[in-house]
Amino acid sequence: MPSAHYNLDYLQQVFQGNDAMVQRILDSFEEQVPAYFEEMNHRWRSGRWQDIHPLAHKAKSSIGMLGMNGLLDHVLHIEQVSRTSSTPDDIGDRLRQACALLTLALDAMRRDRMSQLAARNASVDGEPSGAASRRAKRRLRRA
């Protein structure tokens, strides 16, 4: 599933073609990482920007595994500033940009996963759905 927003090469290498495991990782990512960002935004809006770094830390390994390098840059910066700075610097802007990149990546992942599922379901007994459909129509005409 090549995409400008994510890259599964690392996962496919680690799991040596075990697509079921890659899909489980993607499911977990879709469930957990948006929740981390939601909580980071909540903490930012509540003025608790120094409490954001644990969530950024949790998110960064998953983001890195999926090759989301632009998003990873923002998350690393957010984690660093939240952990070590006495001022919030540009956390708000970085968080907005990171959320936008996450949304793009999730949309692309979902679209690609749906396309893969549709392609798998499009064949009946190894035939493309068009061929199976034509065969079924011929049977109905004969009946």
Short mmCIF file of C-alpha atoms in Angstrom, two decimals:
data_model
loop_
_atom_site.label_atom_id
_atom_site.label_comp_id
_atom_site.label_asym_id
_atom_site.label_seq_id
_atom_site.Cartn_x
_atom_site.Cartn_y
_atom_site.Cartn_z
CA MET A 1 0.00 0.00 0.00
CA PRO A 2 2.20 2.84 -1.16
CA SER A 3 1.12 6.25 0.03
CA ALA A 4 2.53 9.73 0.38
CA HIS A 5 1.26 9.76 3.97
CA TYR A 6 2.52 6.44 5.33
CA ASN A 7 4.83 3.57 4.45
CA LEU A 8 4.37 -0.06 5.47
CA ASP A 9 7.78 -1.30 4.29
CA TYR A 10 9.16 -1.56 7.83
CA LEU A 11 6.14 -3.52 9.11
CA GLN A 12 6.16 -5.83 6.11
CA GLN A 13 9.85 -6.48 6.64
CA VAL A 14 9.45 -7.14 10.37
CA PHE A 15 6.44 -9.42 9.92
CA GLN A 16 7.86 -11.09 6.80
CA GLY A 17 4.70 -10.91 4.74
CA ASN A 18 2.32 -11.79 7.59
CA ASP A 19 -0.47 -9.51 6.36
CA ALA A 20 -2.78 -10.45 9.24
CA MET A 21 -0.25 -9.12 11.73
CA VAL A 22 0.26 -5.92 9.74
CA GLN A 23 -3.52 -5.43 9.69
CA ARG A 24 -3.65 -5.89 13.48
CA ILE A 25 -0.99 -3.22 13.90
CA LEU A 26 -2.97 -0.87 11.64
CA ASP A 27 -6.16 -1.58 13.61
CA SER A 28 -4.36 -0.80 16.85
CA PHE A 29 -2.89 2.38 15.37
CA GLU A 30 -6.31 3.59 14.21
CA GLU A 31 -7.75 2.97 17.66
CA GLN A 32 -4.98 4.32 19.89
CA VAL A 33 -3.12 7.15 18.17
CA PRO A 34 -6.13 9.41 17.46
CA ALA A 35 -7.04 9.05 21.15
CA TYR A 36 -3.54 10.18 22.13
CA PHE A 37 -3.92 13.26 19.92
CA GLU A 38 -7.36 13.99 21.30
CA GLU A 39 -5.95 13.93 24.83
CA MET A 40 -2.92 16.03 23.82
CA ASN A 41 -5.31 18.65 22.41
CA HIS A 42 -7.38 18.53 25.59
CA ARG A 43 -4.30 19.08 27.73
CA TRP A 44 -3.16 21.92 25.47
CA ARG A 45 -6.55 23.67 25.67
CA SER A 46 -6.55 23.18 29.46
CA GLY A 47 -3.17 24.89 29.77
CA ARG A 48 -1.49 21.64 30.78
CA TRP A 49 1.04 21.69 27.95
CA GLN A 50 3.78 20.29 30.21
CA ASP A 51 1.68 17.10 30.56
CA ILE A 52 1.63 16.40 26.82
CA HIS A 53 5.00 14.66 26.48
CA PRO A 54 3.94 11.22 27.83
CA LEU A 55 1.26 11.00 25.13
CA ALA A 56 3.62 12.21 22.41
CA HIS A 57 6.11 9.60 23.59
CA LYS A 58 3.49 6.83 23.32
CA ALA A 59 2.47 7.92 19.83
CA LYS A 60 5.94 8.34 18.33
CA SER A 61 6.91 4.66 18.03
CA SER A 62 3.69 3.76 16.22
CA ILE A 63 4.05 6.77 13.94
CA GLY A 64 7.65 5.84 13.18
CA MET A 65 6.78 2.20 12.41
CA LEU A 66 4.29 3.40 9.82
CA GLY A 67 6.81 5.65 8.12
CA MET A 68 4.91 8.86 8.85
CA ASN A 69 8.07 10.95 8.94
CA GLY A 70 6.50 14.41 8.63
CA LEU A 71 4.12 13.64 11.46
CA LEU A 72 6.96 12.11 13.48
CA ASP A 73 8.97 15.35 13.24
CA HIS A 74 6.09 17.29 14.81
CA VAL A 75 5.52 14.72 17.54
CA LEU A 76 9.22 14.63 18.48
CA HIS A 77 9.25 18.43 18.71
CA ILE A 78 6.07 18.48 20.81
CA GLU A 79 7.49 15.86 23.16
CA GLN A 80 10.78 17.72 23.55
CA VAL A 81 9.22 21.14 24.21
CA SER A 82 6.62 19.72 26.59
CA ARG A 83 9.26 17.83 28.55
CA THR A 84 12.03 20.43 28.78
CA SER A 85 10.83 23.94 28.03
CA SER A 86 9.62 26.58 30.44
CA THR A 87 7.40 28.09 27.73
CA PRO A 88 4.98 26.34 25.40
CA ASP A 89 6.83 27.69 22.36
CA ASP A 90 4.95 26.54 19.25
CA ILE A 91 3.23 23.43 20.65
CA GLY A 92 -0.22 24.64 19.60
CA ASP A 93 0.80 25.18 15.98
CA ARG A 94 2.72 21.92 15.87
CA LEU A 95 -0.23 20.06 17.37
CA ARG A 96 -2.59 21.50 14.73
CA GLN A 97 -0.20 20.54 11.94
CA ALA A 98 0.31 17.07 13.41
CA CYS A 99 -3.45 16.51 13.69
CA ALA A 100 -3.89 17.51 10.04
CA LEU A 101 -1.14 15.08 8.96
CA LEU A 102 -2.63 12.32 11.10
CA THR A 103 -6.04 12.85 9.51
CA LEU A 104 -4.55 12.67 6.01
CA ALA A 105 -2.63 9.50 6.87
CA LEU A 106 -5.65 7.81 8.47
CA ASP A 107 -7.85 8.70 5.50
CA ALA A 108 -5.25 7.28 3.09
CA MET A 109 -4.85 4.11 5.18
CA ARG A 110 -8.60 3.54 5.38
CA ARG A 111 -9.03 4.15 1.66
CA ASP A 112 -6.20 1.74 0.81
CA ARG A 113 -7.49 -0.90 3.21
CA MET A 114 -11.00 -0.64 1.74
CA SER A 115 -9.58 -0.98 -1.79
CA GLN A 116 -7.65 -4.07 -0.75
CA LEU A 117 -10.74 -5.57 0.84
CA ALA A 118 -12.83 -4.80 -2.23
CA ALA A 119 -10.21 -6.40 -4.48
CA ARG A 120 -10.19 -9.53 -2.32
CA ASN A 121 -13.97 -9.73 -2.30
CA ALA A 122 -14.22 -9.04 -6.03
CA SER A 123 -13.20 -12.56 -6.93
CA VAL A 124 -15.41 -15.60 -6.68
CA ASP A 125 -13.64 -18.94 -6.94
CA GLY A 126 -10.57 -17.13 -8.19
CA GLU A 127 -12.44 -15.35 -11.00
CA PRO A 128 -12.82 -11.60 -11.27
CA SER A 129 -16.30 -10.51 -10.24
CA GLY A 130 -17.14 -9.44 -13.81
CA ALA A 131 -16.51 -12.97 -15.11
CA ALA A 132 -18.52 -14.52 -12.28
CA SER A 133 -21.34 -12.07 -12.94
CA ARG A 134 -21.41 -12.87 -16.68
CA ARG A 135 -21.44 -16.58 -15.91
CA ALA A 136 -24.35 -16.12 -13.50
CA LYS A 137 -26.32 -14.13 -16.11
CA ARG A 138 -25.81 -16.89 -18.70
CA ARG A 139 -27.12 -19.46 -16.24
CA LEU A 140 -30.21 -17.36 -15.56
CA ARG A 141 -30.92 -17.00 -19.30
CA ARG A 142 -30.69 -20.76 -19.78
CA ALA A 143 -33.05 -21.48 -16.89
#
